[in-house]
Amino acid sequence: AGWPLASRCLWPREASMVNAEETRPATIRILVVDDDACGRHAMVERLQRCGYEVEDAEDGLQAFQRLQQDRFDLVITDIQMPRMDGVALLREICRHDYAPVIVLTTLVDGYLQEVLYRAGASGVLVKGDSATELVRWVHTLCPTPETSEPRHG
């Protein structure tokens, strides 16, 4: 059972039908930010198995420096980290329009969720939710020709 997504989240119903194990092209680049090395490496490996090009950073400051030097299509970040926490990183990413951001947290309450969305989060997930849930969010925020709906008009 996963965390119920707020109505503001970028989560179209069709996305729940995406096969989370489907391979994606390696041209989509993701930056995973977490000071917990085990959790960070597990996320990196899972996303790489899905075909994404994934790099990691151990805190917000290191991530911000990487974002200034390189292009990423998505950032997945923890909140509680040394040197620069996830909320400060989220604000900097949005201020510079670097990439959409999924925030991972162990704490979810209405106030924190509101703060994260106002700061610019594209999604908020509870750490420990299924890896499939995270991959679905990634597929939704980083659509490829295989997952995009045809445009009419």
Coordinates of N, CA and C in Angstrom, one line a residue:
A1 N 0.8 -1.2 0.0 CA 0.0 0.0 0.0 C 0.9 1.2 0.0
G2 N 0.6 2.1 -0.9 CA 1.4 3.3 -1.0 C 0.7 4.5 -0.4
W3 N 1.4 5.6 -0.4 CA 0.9 6.9 0.2 C -0.1 7.4 -0.8
P4 N -1.3 7.9 -0.3 CA -2.3 8.5 -1.2 C -1.8 9.8 -1.8
L5 N -1.8 9.9 -3.1 CA -1.2 11.1 -3.8 C -2.2 12.3 -3.7
A6 N -1.7 13.4 -3.5 CA -2.5 14.7 -3.4 C -3.0 15.0 -4.8
S7 N -4.1 15.8 -4.8 CA -4.7 16.1 -6.1 C -3.8 17.0 -6.9
R8 N -2.8 17.8 -6.3 CA -1.9 18.7 -7.0 C -0.8 17.9 -7.6
C9 N -0.6 16.7 -7.3 CA 0.5 15.9 -7.8 C 0.4 15.7 -9.3
L10 N 1.5 15.6 -10.0 CA 1.5 15.3 -11.4 C 1.4 13.8 -11.6
W11 N 0.2 13.3 -11.6 CA 0.0 11.9 -11.6 C -1.2 11.5 -12.4
P12 N -1.2 11.5 -13.7 CA -2.3 11.1 -14.5 C -2.7 9.7 -14.3
R13 N -4.0 9.4 -14.3 CA -4.5 8.0 -14.1 C -3.9 7.0 -15.0
E14 N -3.6 7.5 -16.3 CA -3.0 6.5 -17.2 C -1.6 6.1 -16.8
A15 N -0.9 6.8 -16.0 CA 0.4 6.5 -15.5 C 0.4 5.2 -14.7
S16 N -0.7 5.0 -14.0 CA -0.8 3.8 -13.1 C -0.8 2.5 -14.0
M17 N -1.0 2.6 -15.3 CA -1.0 1.5 -16.2 C 0.3 1.2 -16.8
V18 N 1.3 2.1 -16.6 CA 2.6 1.9 -17.1 C 3.3 0.8 -16.4
N19 N 3.9 -0.1 -17.2 CA 4.7 -1.2 -16.6 C 6.0 -0.6 -16.1
A20 N 6.1 -0.7 -14.8 CA 7.3 -0.1 -14.1 C 8.6 -0.7 -14.5
E21 N 8.6 -1.9 -15.0 CA 9.8 -2.6 -15.3 C 10.2 -2.4 -16.8
E22 N 9.4 -1.7 -17.5 CA 9.6 -1.4 -18.9 C 10.9 -0.6 -19.1
T23 N 11.7 -1.0 -20.1 CA 13.0 -0.3 -20.3 C 12.8 1.1 -20.9
R24 N 13.6 2.0 -20.5 CA 13.6 3.4 -21.0 C 14.9 3.7 -21.6
P25 N 15.0 4.6 -22.6 CA 16.3 4.9 -23.2 C 17.2 5.6 -22.2
A26 N 18.5 5.4 -22.4 CA 19.5 5.9 -21.4 C 19.7 7.4 -21.6
T27 N 19.0 8.0 -22.5 CA 19.2 9.5 -22.7 C 18.5 10.3 -21.6
I28 N 17.6 9.7 -20.8 CA 17.0 10.4 -19.7 C 17.9 10.3 -18.5
R29 N 18.4 11.4 -18.0 CA 19.4 11.5 -16.9 C 18.7 11.9 -15.6
I30 N 19.0 11.1 -14.6 CA 18.4 11.3 -13.3 C 19.5 11.5 -12.2
L31 N 19.3 12.5 -11.3 CA 20.2 12.7 -10.2 C 19.5 12.3 -8.9
V32 N 20.1 11.3 -8.2 CA 19.5 10.8 -7.0 C 20.4 11.4 -5.8
V33 N 19.7 12.0 -4.9 CA 20.4 12.7 -3.8 C 19.9 12.2 -2.4
D34 N 20.8 11.6 -1.7 CA 20.5 11.1 -0.4 C 21.8 10.8 0.4
D35 N 21.8 11.2 1.7 CA 23.0 11.0 2.5 C 23.1 9.6 3.0
D36 N 22.1 8.8 2.8 CA 22.1 7.4 3.2 C 22.6 6.6 2.0
A37 N 23.9 6.1 2.1 CA 24.5 5.5 0.9 C 23.8 4.2 0.5
C38 N 23.3 3.4 1.4 CA 22.6 2.2 1.0 C 21.3 2.5 0.2
G39 N 20.5 3.4 0.8 CA 19.3 3.8 0.1 C 19.5 4.4 -1.3
R40 N 20.5 5.3 -1.3 CA 20.9 6.0 -2.6 C 21.3 4.9 -3.6
H41 N 22.2 4.0 -3.3 CA 22.7 3.0 -4.2 C 21.6 2.1 -4.7
A42 N 20.6 1.7 -3.8 CA 19.5 0.9 -4.2 C 18.6 1.6 -5.2
M43 N 18.4 2.9 -5.0 CA 17.6 3.7 -6.0 C 18.3 3.8 -7.3
V44 N 19.6 4.0 -7.3 CA 20.4 4.2 -8.5 C 20.3 2.9 -9.3
E45 N 20.6 1.7 -8.6 CA 20.5 0.4 -9.3 C 19.2 0.1 -9.9
R46 N 18.1 0.4 -9.1 CA 16.7 0.1 -9.6 C 16.5 1.0 -10.9
L47 N 16.8 2.2 -10.9 CA 16.5 3.1 -12.0 C 17.4 2.7 -13.2
Q48 N 18.6 2.3 -12.9 CA 19.5 1.9 -14.0 C 18.9 0.6 -14.7
R49 N 18.4 -0.3 -13.9 CA 17.8 -1.5 -14.5 C 16.6 -1.2 -15.4
C50 N 16.0 0.0 -15.1 CA 14.8 0.4 -16.0 C 15.3 1.2 -17.2
G51 N 16.6 1.3 -17.4 CA 17.2 1.9 -18.6 C 17.6 3.4 -18.5
Y52 N 17.5 4.0 -17.3 CA 17.8 5.4 -17.1 C 19.3 5.5 -16.9
E53 N 19.8 6.7 -17.2 CA 21.2 7.0 -16.9 C 21.1 7.8 -15.5
V54 N 21.7 7.2 -14.5 CA 21.6 7.7 -13.2 C 22.9 8.1 -12.5
E55 N 23.0 9.2 -11.9 CA 24.1 9.6 -11.1 C 23.6 10.0 -9.7
D56 N 24.6 10.1 -8.8 CA 24.1 10.3 -7.4 C 25.0 11.4 -6.7
A57 N 24.4 11.9 -5.7 CA 25.1 12.9 -4.8 C 24.7 12.6 -3.4
E58 N 25.7 12.8 -2.5 CA 25.4 12.5 -1.1 C 24.8 13.5 -0.2
D59 N 24.6 14.7 -0.8 CA 23.9 15.8 0.0 C 23.5 16.9 -1.0
G60 N 22.7 17.8 -0.5 CA 22.2 18.9 -1.4 C 23.2 19.8 -2.0
L61 N 24.3 20.1 -1.3 CA 25.3 21.0 -1.8 C 26.0 20.3 -3.0
Q62 N 26.4 19.0 -2.8 CA 27.0 18.3 -3.9 C 26.1 18.2 -5.1
A63 N 24.8 18.0 -4.9 CA 23.8 17.9 -5.9 C 23.7 19.2 -6.7
F64 N 23.7 20.3 -5.9 CA 23.6 21.7 -6.5 C 24.8 21.9 -7.4
Q65 N 25.9 21.6 -6.9 CA 27.2 21.8 -7.7 C 27.1 21.0 -9.0
R66 N 26.6 19.7 -8.9 CA 26.5 18.9 -10.1 C 25.5 19.5 -11.1
L67 N 24.4 20.0 -10.6 CA 23.4 20.6 -11.5 C 23.9 21.9 -12.2
Q68 N 24.8 22.6 -11.6 CA 25.4 23.7 -12.2 C 26.3 23.4 -13.4
Q69 N 26.8 22.1 -13.3 CA 27.8 21.7 -14.3 C 27.2 20.8 -15.4
D70 N 26.1 20.1 -15.1 CA 25.6 19.1 -16.0 C 24.0 19.2 -16.1
R71 N 23.5 18.6 -17.1 CA 22.0 18.6 -17.3 C 21.4 17.3 -16.8
F72 N 20.3 17.4 -16.1 CA 19.6 16.2 -15.6 C 18.1 16.5 -16.0
D73 N 17.4 15.4 -16.3 CA 16.0 15.5 -16.6 C 15.1 15.4 -15.4
L74 N 15.6 14.9 -14.3 CA 14.9 14.7 -13.1 C 15.8 14.6 -11.9
V75 N 15.4 15.2 -10.7 CA 16.1 15.0 -9.5 C 15.2 14.3 -8.5
I76 N 15.8 13.3 -7.8 CA 15.1 12.6 -6.7 C 15.9 12.9 -5.5
T77 N 15.3 13.6 -4.5 CA 16.1 14.0 -3.3 C 15.4 13.6 -2.0
D78 N 16.2 13.3 -1.0 CA 15.8 13.2 0.4 C 15.7 14.6 0.9
I79 N 15.0 14.7 2.1 CA 14.9 16.1 2.8 C 16.0 16.3 3.8
Q80 N 16.2 15.4 4.7 CA 17.1 15.6 5.8 C 18.5 15.1 5.4
M81 N 19.4 16.1 5.1 CA 20.8 15.9 4.7 C 21.7 17.0 5.3
P82 N 23.0 16.7 5.4 CA 23.9 17.7 5.9 C 24.2 18.7 4.8
R83 N 24.8 19.8 5.2 CA 25.3 20.9 4.3 C 24.2 21.6 3.6
M84 N 23.3 21.0 2.9 CA 22.2 21.7 2.2 C 21.1 20.6 2.3
D85 N 20.0 21.0 3.0 CA 18.9 20.0 3.1 C 18.1 20.0 1.8
G86 N 17.1 19.0 1.7 CA 16.3 18.8 0.5 C 15.4 20.0 0.1
V87 N 14.9 20.7 1.1 CA 14.0 21.8 0.9 C 14.8 23.0 0.3
A88 N 16.0 23.3 0.8 CA 16.9 24.3 0.2 C 17.3 23.9 -1.2
L89 N 17.6 22.6 -1.4 CA 18.0 22.2 -2.8 C 16.8 22.3 -3.7
L90 N 15.6 21.9 -3.3 CA 14.4 22.1 -4.1 C 14.2 23.5 -4.5
R91 N 14.3 24.4 -3.6 CA 14.1 25.9 -3.9 C 15.2 26.3 -4.9
E92 N 16.4 25.9 -4.8 CA 17.5 26.3 -5.7 C 17.2 25.7 -7.1
I93 N 16.8 24.5 -7.1 CA 16.5 23.8 -8.4 C 15.4 24.5 -9.1
C94 N 14.4 24.9 -8.4 CA 13.2 25.6 -9.0 C 13.6 27.0 -9.4
R95 N 14.4 27.7 -8.6 CA 14.8 29.0 -8.9 C 15.6 29.1 -10.2
H96 N 16.4 28.1 -10.5 CA 17.2 28.0 -11.7 C 16.5 27.2 -12.8
D97 N 15.4 26.6 -12.5 CA 14.6 25.8 -13.5 C 15.5 24.7 -14.0
Y98 N 16.2 24.0 -13.2 CA 17.1 22.9 -13.6 C 16.3 21.6 -14.0
A99 N 15.3 21.2 -13.2 CA 14.6 19.9 -13.5 C 13.5 19.7 -12.6
P100 N 12.5 18.8 -13.0 CA 11.5 18.5 -12.0 C 12.1 17.7 -10.8
V101 N 11.4 17.8 -9.7 CA 12.0 17.2 -8.4 C 11.0 16.3 -7.8
I102 N 11.4 15.1 -7.5 CA 10.6 14.2 -6.6 C 11.3 14.2 -5.2
V103 N 10.5 14.5 -4.2 CA 11.1 14.5 -2.8 C 10.7 13.3 -2.1
L104 N 11.7 12.6 -1.5 CA 11.4 11.5 -0.6 C 11.6 11.9 0.8
T105 N 10.6 11.4 1.6 CA 10.7 11.8 3.0 C 10.2 10.6 3.9
T106 N 10.6 10.6 5.2 CA 10.1 9.7 6.1 C 8.9 10.2 6.8
L107 N 8.7 11.6 6.8 CA 7.6 12.2 7.5 C 6.7 12.8 6.4
V108 N 5.4 12.5 6.5 CA 4.4 13.1 5.7 C 3.3 13.6 6.5
D109 N 3.1 14.9 6.5 CA 1.9 15.5 7.1 C 1.5 16.6 6.2
G110 N 0.3 17.1 6.4 CA -0.3 18.1 5.5 C 0.6 19.4 5.4
Y111 N 1.2 19.8 6.5 CA 2.0 21.1 6.4 C 3.2 20.8 5.6
L112 N 4.0 19.8 5.9 CA 5.2 19.5 5.1 C 4.9 19.3 3.6
Q113 N 3.8 18.6 3.3 CA 3.5 18.4 2.0 C 3.2 19.7 1.3
E114 N 2.5 20.6 1.9 CA 2.2 22.0 1.4 C 3.5 22.8 1.2
V115 N 4.4 22.7 2.1 CA 5.7 23.4 2.0 C 6.4 22.9 0.8
L116 N 6.5 21.6 0.6 CA 7.2 21.0 -0.5 C 6.6 21.4 -1.9
Y117 N 5.3 21.3 -2.0 CA 4.6 21.7 -3.2 C 4.8 23.2 -3.5
R118 N 4.7 24.0 -2.5 CA 4.8 25.5 -2.7 C 6.3 25.8 -3.1
A119 N 7.2 25.0 -2.6 CA 8.6 25.2 -3.0 C 8.9 24.7 -4.4
G120 N 8.0 23.9 -5.0 CA 8.2 23.5 -6.4 C 8.3 22.0 -6.6
A121 N 8.0 21.1 -5.6 CA 8.1 19.7 -5.8 C 7.1 19.2 -6.9
S122 N 7.5 18.3 -7.7 CA 6.6 17.7 -8.7 C 5.9 16.5 -8.1
G123 N 6.5 15.9 -7.0 CA 5.9 14.8 -6.4 C 6.6 14.6 -5.0
V124 N 5.8 14.0 -4.1 CA 6.3 13.7 -2.8 C 6.0 12.2 -2.5
L125 N 7.0 11.5 -2.1 CA 6.8 10.1 -1.8 C 7.4 9.7 -0.5
V126 N 6.8 8.8 0.2 CA 7.3 8.3 1.5 C 8.4 7.3 1.3
K127 N 9.6 7.5 1.9 CA 10.6 6.5 1.8 C 10.1 5.2 2.4
G128 N 10.4 4.2 1.7 CA 9.8 2.9 2.1 C 8.6 2.4 1.2
D129 N 8.0 3.4 0.5 CA 7.0 3.0 -0.4 C 7.6 2.1 -1.5
S130 N 6.9 1.3 -2.2 CA 7.4 0.4 -3.1 C 8.3 1.1 -4.2
A131 N 9.3 0.4 -4.6 CA 10.2 0.9 -5.7 C 9.4 1.1 -6.9
T132 N 8.4 0.3 -7.2 CA 7.5 0.4 -8.3 C 6.8 1.7 -8.4
E133 N 6.4 2.2 -7.2 CA 5.7 3.5 -7.1 C 6.7 4.6 -7.6
L134 N 7.9 4.5 -7.1 CA 8.9 5.5 -7.5 C 9.2 5.5 -9.0
V135 N 9.3 4.3 -9.6 CA 9.5 4.2 -11.0 C 8.4 4.7 -11.8
R136 N 7.2 4.5 -11.3 CA 6.0 5.0 -12.0 C 6.0 6.6 -12.0
W137 N 6.4 7.2 -10.9 CA 6.6 8.6 -10.9 C 7.6 9.1 -11.9
V138 N 8.7 8.4 -12.0 CA 9.8 8.7 -12.9 C 9.3 8.6 -14.3
H139 N 8.6 7.5 -14.7 CA 8.0 7.4 -16.0 C 7.1 8.5 -16.3
T140 N 6.3 9.0 -15.4 CA 5.3 10.0 -15.6 C 6.0 11.4 -15.8
L141 N 7.0 11.7 -15.0 CA 7.7 13.0 -15.1 C 8.7 13.0 -16.2
C142 N 9.2 11.9 -16.7 CA 10.2 11.8 -17.8 C 9.6 10.9 -18.9
P143 N 8.5 11.4 -19.6 CA 7.9 10.6 -20.6 C 8.8 10.4 -21.8
T144 N 8.7 9.2 -22.4 CA 9.4 8.9 -23.6 C 8.4 8.7 -24.7
P145 N 8.7 8.5 -25.9 CA 7.7 8.3 -27.0 C 6.9 7.1 -26.7
E146 N 7.4 6.1 -26.0 CA 6.7 4.9 -25.7 C 5.6 5.1 -24.6
T147 N 5.8 6.1 -23.7 CA 4.8 6.3 -22.7 C 4.0 7.6 -22.9
S148 N 4.3 8.4 -23.8 CA 3.6 9.6 -24.0 C 2.3 9.3 -24.8
E149 N 1.3 10.1 -24.4 CA 0.0 9.9 -25.2 C 0.1 10.7 -26.5
P150 N -0.5 10.2 -27.5 CA -0.5 11.0 -28.8 C -1.1 12.3 -28.7
R151 N -0.5 13.3 -29.3 CA -1.1 14.7 -29.2 C -2.0 14.9 -30.4
H152 N -3.1 15.5 -30.2 CA -4.1 15.7 -31.3 C -4.2 17.2 -31.5
G153 N -4.3 17.6 -32.7 CA -4.5 19.1 -32.9 C -3.8 19.5 -34.1

